[in-house]
Amino acid sequence: MTTLTLIGKPDCHLCDVAREVVETVVAELPEDAVEIDELSIADDPALYALWWEKIPVVLIDGSLHGHWRVSPDRLRAALTEAIPAG
């Protein structure tokens, strides 16, 4: 299973938009192919130190996919490539 991690914070408009893009794209993929893990920089000082200037941040299997704005087409392509065949 591929893991997508969305790092943001409460009351963040770009984070809300990114969440909608992520949910829409993941819903188009095979069921249970992608697990979404949402983390908040407000809850984790280490995440805050790393990402506060760049939220929302999207990681795919722990690797940086992008930050600030999430492109549905780019995300769909990356997830399709990351999902194990089978």
Short mmCIF file of N, CA and C in Angstrom, two decimals:
data_model
loop_
_atom_site.label_atom_id
_atom_site.label_comp_id
_atom_site.label_asym_id
_atom_site.label_seq_id
_atom_site.Cartn_x
_atom_site.Cartn_y
_atom_site.Cartn_z
N MET A 1 0.84 -1.18 0.00
CA MET A 1 0.00 0.00 0.00
C MET A 1 0.89 1.24 0.00
N THR A 2 0.47 2.24 -0.74
CA THR A 2 1.17 3.51 -0.81
C THR A 2 0.62 4.43 0.27
N THR A 3 1.50 5.17 0.92
CA THR A 3 1.08 6.11 1.95
C THR A 3 1.29 7.54 1.47
N LEU A 4 0.24 8.32 1.54
CA LEU A 4 0.31 9.74 1.25
C LEU A 4 0.17 10.47 2.57
N THR A 5 1.13 11.32 2.88
CA THR A 5 1.09 12.10 4.11
C THR A 5 0.84 13.55 3.74
N LEU A 6 -0.20 14.12 4.34
CA LEU A 6 -0.54 15.52 4.15
C LEU A 6 -0.20 16.25 5.45
N ILE A 7 0.73 17.19 5.36
CA ILE A 7 1.15 17.96 6.52
C ILE A 7 0.59 19.37 6.39
N GLY A 8 -0.15 19.80 7.40
CA GLY A 8 -0.75 21.12 7.38
C GLY A 8 -0.95 21.63 8.79
N LYS A 9 -1.98 22.45 8.94
CA LYS A 9 -2.35 22.95 10.27
C LYS A 9 -3.81 23.38 10.22
N PRO A 10 -4.43 23.51 11.39
CA PRO A 10 -5.83 23.96 11.42
C PRO A 10 -5.95 25.39 10.87
N ASP A 11 -7.11 25.71 10.34
CA ASP A 11 -7.42 27.05 9.84
C ASP A 11 -6.46 27.51 8.75
N CYS A 12 -6.10 26.60 7.88
CA CYS A 12 -5.19 26.89 6.76
C CYS A 12 -5.96 26.64 5.47
N HIS A 13 -6.29 27.70 4.75
CA HIS A 13 -7.08 27.58 3.53
C HIS A 13 -6.40 26.68 2.50
N LEU A 14 -5.11 26.88 2.27
CA LEU A 14 -4.40 26.04 1.30
C LEU A 14 -4.41 24.57 1.72
N CYS A 15 -4.35 24.34 3.03
CA CYS A 15 -4.40 22.95 3.53
C CYS A 15 -5.76 22.32 3.24
N ASP A 16 -6.82 23.10 3.41
CA ASP A 16 -8.16 22.60 3.12
C ASP A 16 -8.31 22.26 1.64
N VAL A 17 -7.79 23.13 0.78
CA VAL A 17 -7.84 22.88 -0.66
C VAL A 17 -7.02 21.63 -1.00
N ALA A 18 -5.83 21.52 -0.42
CA ALA A 18 -4.97 20.35 -0.68
C ALA A 18 -5.67 19.07 -0.24
N ARG A 19 -6.35 19.10 0.90
CA ARG A 19 -7.07 17.92 1.40
C ARG A 19 -8.15 17.51 0.40
N GLU A 20 -8.87 18.47 -0.13
CA GLU A 20 -9.91 18.16 -1.12
C GLU A 20 -9.31 17.53 -2.38
N VAL A 21 -8.20 18.07 -2.85
CA VAL A 21 -7.54 17.51 -4.03
C VAL A 21 -7.10 16.08 -3.74
N VAL A 22 -6.45 15.87 -2.59
CA VAL A 22 -5.97 14.54 -2.21
C VAL A 22 -7.12 13.56 -2.15
N GLU A 23 -8.20 13.92 -1.47
CA GLU A 23 -9.35 13.01 -1.33
C GLU A 23 -9.98 12.69 -2.68
N THR A 24 -10.09 13.68 -3.54
CA THR A 24 -10.67 13.45 -4.87
C THR A 24 -9.81 12.51 -5.70
N VAL A 25 -8.51 12.76 -5.72
CA VAL A 25 -7.61 11.92 -6.52
C VAL A 25 -7.56 10.50 -5.96
N VAL A 26 -7.45 10.35 -4.65
CA VAL A 26 -7.37 9.01 -4.05
C VAL A 26 -8.66 8.24 -4.30
N ALA A 27 -9.81 8.92 -4.31
CA ALA A 27 -11.09 8.25 -4.56
C ALA A 27 -11.17 7.67 -5.98
N GLU A 28 -10.39 8.21 -6.89
CA GLU A 28 -10.37 7.72 -8.28
C GLU A 28 -9.50 6.47 -8.45
N LEU A 29 -8.66 6.19 -7.48
CA LEU A 29 -7.71 5.08 -7.56
C LEU A 29 -8.34 3.81 -7.00
N PRO A 30 -7.72 2.66 -7.24
CA PRO A 30 -8.27 1.42 -6.68
C PRO A 30 -8.44 1.52 -5.16
N GLU A 31 -9.52 0.93 -4.70
CA GLU A 31 -9.82 0.96 -3.26
C GLU A 31 -8.67 0.37 -2.45
N ASP A 32 -8.34 1.00 -1.36
CA ASP A 32 -7.28 0.56 -0.44
C ASP A 32 -5.88 0.60 -1.05
N ALA A 33 -5.69 1.32 -2.16
CA ALA A 33 -4.36 1.41 -2.77
C ALA A 33 -3.51 2.47 -2.08
N VAL A 34 -4.18 3.49 -1.52
CA VAL A 34 -3.46 4.61 -0.89
C VAL A 34 -4.03 4.85 0.50
N GLU A 35 -3.16 4.91 1.47
CA GLU A 35 -3.53 5.29 2.83
C GLU A 35 -3.16 6.75 3.01
N ILE A 36 -4.11 7.55 3.52
CA ILE A 36 -3.85 8.97 3.77
C ILE A 36 -3.56 9.16 5.25
N ASP A 37 -2.44 9.79 5.53
CA ASP A 37 -2.02 10.09 6.90
C ASP A 37 -1.94 11.61 6.99
N GLU A 38 -2.72 12.20 7.87
CA GLU A 38 -2.72 13.65 8.00
C GLU A 38 -2.03 14.05 9.30
N LEU A 39 -1.06 14.96 9.19
CA LEU A 39 -0.31 15.44 10.34
C LEU A 39 -0.41 16.95 10.41
N SER A 40 -0.31 17.48 11.63
CA SER A 40 -0.39 18.93 11.83
C SER A 40 0.90 19.46 12.43
N ILE A 41 1.39 20.55 11.86
CA ILE A 41 2.59 21.18 12.43
C ILE A 41 2.27 21.79 13.79
N ALA A 42 0.99 21.99 14.09
CA ALA A 42 0.58 22.54 15.38
C ALA A 42 0.77 21.52 16.50
N ASP A 43 0.82 20.24 16.14
CA ASP A 43 0.93 19.17 17.13
C ASP A 43 2.34 18.62 17.30
N ASP A 44 3.26 19.04 16.44
CA ASP A 44 4.58 18.42 16.41
C ASP A 44 5.67 19.46 16.14
N PRO A 45 6.45 19.81 17.16
CA PRO A 45 7.49 20.82 16.99
C PRO A 45 8.52 20.48 15.90
N ALA A 46 8.81 19.21 15.72
CA ALA A 46 9.78 18.82 14.68
C ALA A 46 9.20 19.07 13.29
N LEU A 47 7.92 18.72 13.10
CA LEU A 47 7.27 19.01 11.81
C LEU A 47 7.19 20.51 11.58
N TYR A 48 6.89 21.25 12.63
CA TYR A 48 6.83 22.70 12.51
C TYR A 48 8.17 23.25 12.04
N ALA A 49 9.24 22.82 12.67
CA ALA A 49 10.58 23.31 12.32
C ALA A 49 10.92 23.00 10.86
N LEU A 50 10.50 21.84 10.37
CA LEU A 50 10.82 21.44 9.00
C LEU A 50 9.95 22.12 7.95
N TRP A 51 8.67 22.27 8.24
CA TRP A 51 7.71 22.58 7.18
C TRP A 51 6.90 23.85 7.34
N TRP A 52 7.04 24.63 8.38
CA TRP A 52 6.11 25.73 8.65
C TRP A 52 5.98 26.70 7.49
N GLU A 53 7.02 26.91 6.72
CA GLU A 53 6.96 27.85 5.60
C GLU A 53 6.35 27.25 4.34
N LYS A 54 6.15 25.94 4.34
CA LYS A 54 5.79 25.27 3.08
C LYS A 54 4.44 24.58 3.09
N ILE A 55 3.70 24.60 4.18
CA ILE A 55 2.44 23.88 4.23
C ILE A 55 1.44 24.45 3.24
N PRO A 56 0.59 23.59 2.74
CA PRO A 56 0.53 22.15 2.94
C PRO A 56 1.66 21.44 2.19
N VAL A 57 2.10 20.35 2.79
CA VAL A 57 3.17 19.52 2.24
C VAL A 57 2.58 18.14 1.97
N VAL A 58 2.92 17.57 0.82
CA VAL A 58 2.48 16.22 0.48
C VAL A 58 3.71 15.33 0.33
N LEU A 59 3.71 14.24 1.08
CA LEU A 59 4.76 13.22 0.97
C LEU A 59 4.11 11.96 0.41
N ILE A 60 4.81 11.28 -0.46
CA ILE A 60 4.35 9.98 -0.95
C ILE A 60 5.40 8.96 -0.53
N ASP A 61 4.95 8.02 0.30
CA ASP A 61 5.86 7.02 0.87
C ASP A 61 7.09 7.68 1.49
N GLY A 62 6.86 8.80 2.18
CA GLY A 62 7.91 9.48 2.92
C GLY A 62 8.77 10.43 2.12
N SER A 63 8.59 10.48 0.81
CA SER A 63 9.38 11.38 -0.04
C SER A 63 8.54 12.59 -0.43
N LEU A 64 9.17 13.74 -0.46
CA LEU A 64 8.46 14.97 -0.80
C LEU A 64 7.90 14.91 -2.21
N HIS A 65 6.61 15.12 -2.31
CA HIS A 65 5.94 15.23 -3.62
C HIS A 65 5.79 16.70 -3.99
N GLY A 66 5.39 17.52 -3.02
CA GLY A 66 5.20 18.93 -3.30
C GLY A 66 4.71 19.68 -2.09
N HIS A 67 4.63 21.00 -2.25
CA HIS A 67 4.13 21.84 -1.17
C HIS A 67 3.40 23.05 -1.75
N TRP A 68 2.72 23.78 -0.89
CA TRP A 68 1.90 24.94 -1.19
C TRP A 68 0.65 24.59 -1.99
N ARG A 69 0.77 24.30 -3.26
CA ARG A 69 -0.41 23.98 -4.07
C ARG A 69 -0.26 22.56 -4.63
N VAL A 70 -1.36 21.83 -4.60
CA VAL A 70 -1.34 20.44 -5.06
C VAL A 70 -2.05 20.36 -6.40
N SER A 71 -1.33 19.92 -7.42
CA SER A 71 -1.90 19.72 -8.75
C SER A 71 -2.55 18.34 -8.82
N PRO A 72 -3.84 18.27 -9.12
CA PRO A 72 -4.49 16.96 -9.21
C PRO A 72 -3.83 16.05 -10.25
N ASP A 73 -3.48 16.59 -11.41
CA ASP A 73 -2.89 15.77 -12.46
C ASP A 73 -1.52 15.22 -12.04
N ARG A 74 -0.72 16.08 -11.46
CA ARG A 74 0.62 15.66 -11.02
C ARG A 74 0.53 14.63 -9.88
N LEU A 75 -0.40 14.86 -8.94
CA LEU A 75 -0.59 13.92 -7.84
C LEU A 75 -1.09 12.58 -8.35
N ARG A 76 -2.06 12.60 -9.25
CA ARG A 76 -2.61 11.36 -9.82
C ARG A 76 -1.50 10.56 -10.50
N ALA A 77 -0.67 11.22 -11.28
CA ALA A 77 0.43 10.53 -11.97
C ALA A 77 1.43 9.94 -10.97
N ALA A 78 1.77 10.70 -9.95
CA ALA A 78 2.73 10.21 -8.95
C ALA A 78 2.18 9.03 -8.17
N LEU A 79 0.91 9.10 -7.79
CA LEU A 79 0.32 7.99 -7.04
C LEU A 79 0.16 6.75 -7.92
N THR A 80 -0.23 6.93 -9.16
CA THR A 80 -0.37 5.81 -10.08
C THR A 80 0.97 5.09 -10.24
N GLU A 81 2.02 5.86 -10.31
CA GLU A 81 3.37 5.28 -10.43
C GLU A 81 3.80 4.59 -9.13
N ALA A 82 3.38 5.15 -7.99
CA ALA A 82 3.82 4.62 -6.70
C ALA A 82 3.06 3.37 -6.25
N ILE A 83 1.83 3.21 -6.75
CA ILE A 83 1.02 2.07 -6.34
C ILE A 83 1.64 0.78 -6.90
N PRO A 84 1.90 -0.18 -6.02
CA PRO A 84 2.47 -1.44 -6.51
C PRO A 84 1.52 -2.15 -7.49
N ALA A 85 2.07 -2.69 -8.53
CA ALA A 85 1.25 -3.45 -9.49
C ALA A 85 0.76 -4.74 -8.83
N GLY A 86 -0.41 -5.14 -9.22
CA GLY A 86 -0.77 -6.40 -8.70
C GLY A 86 -2.15 -6.66 -8.43
#
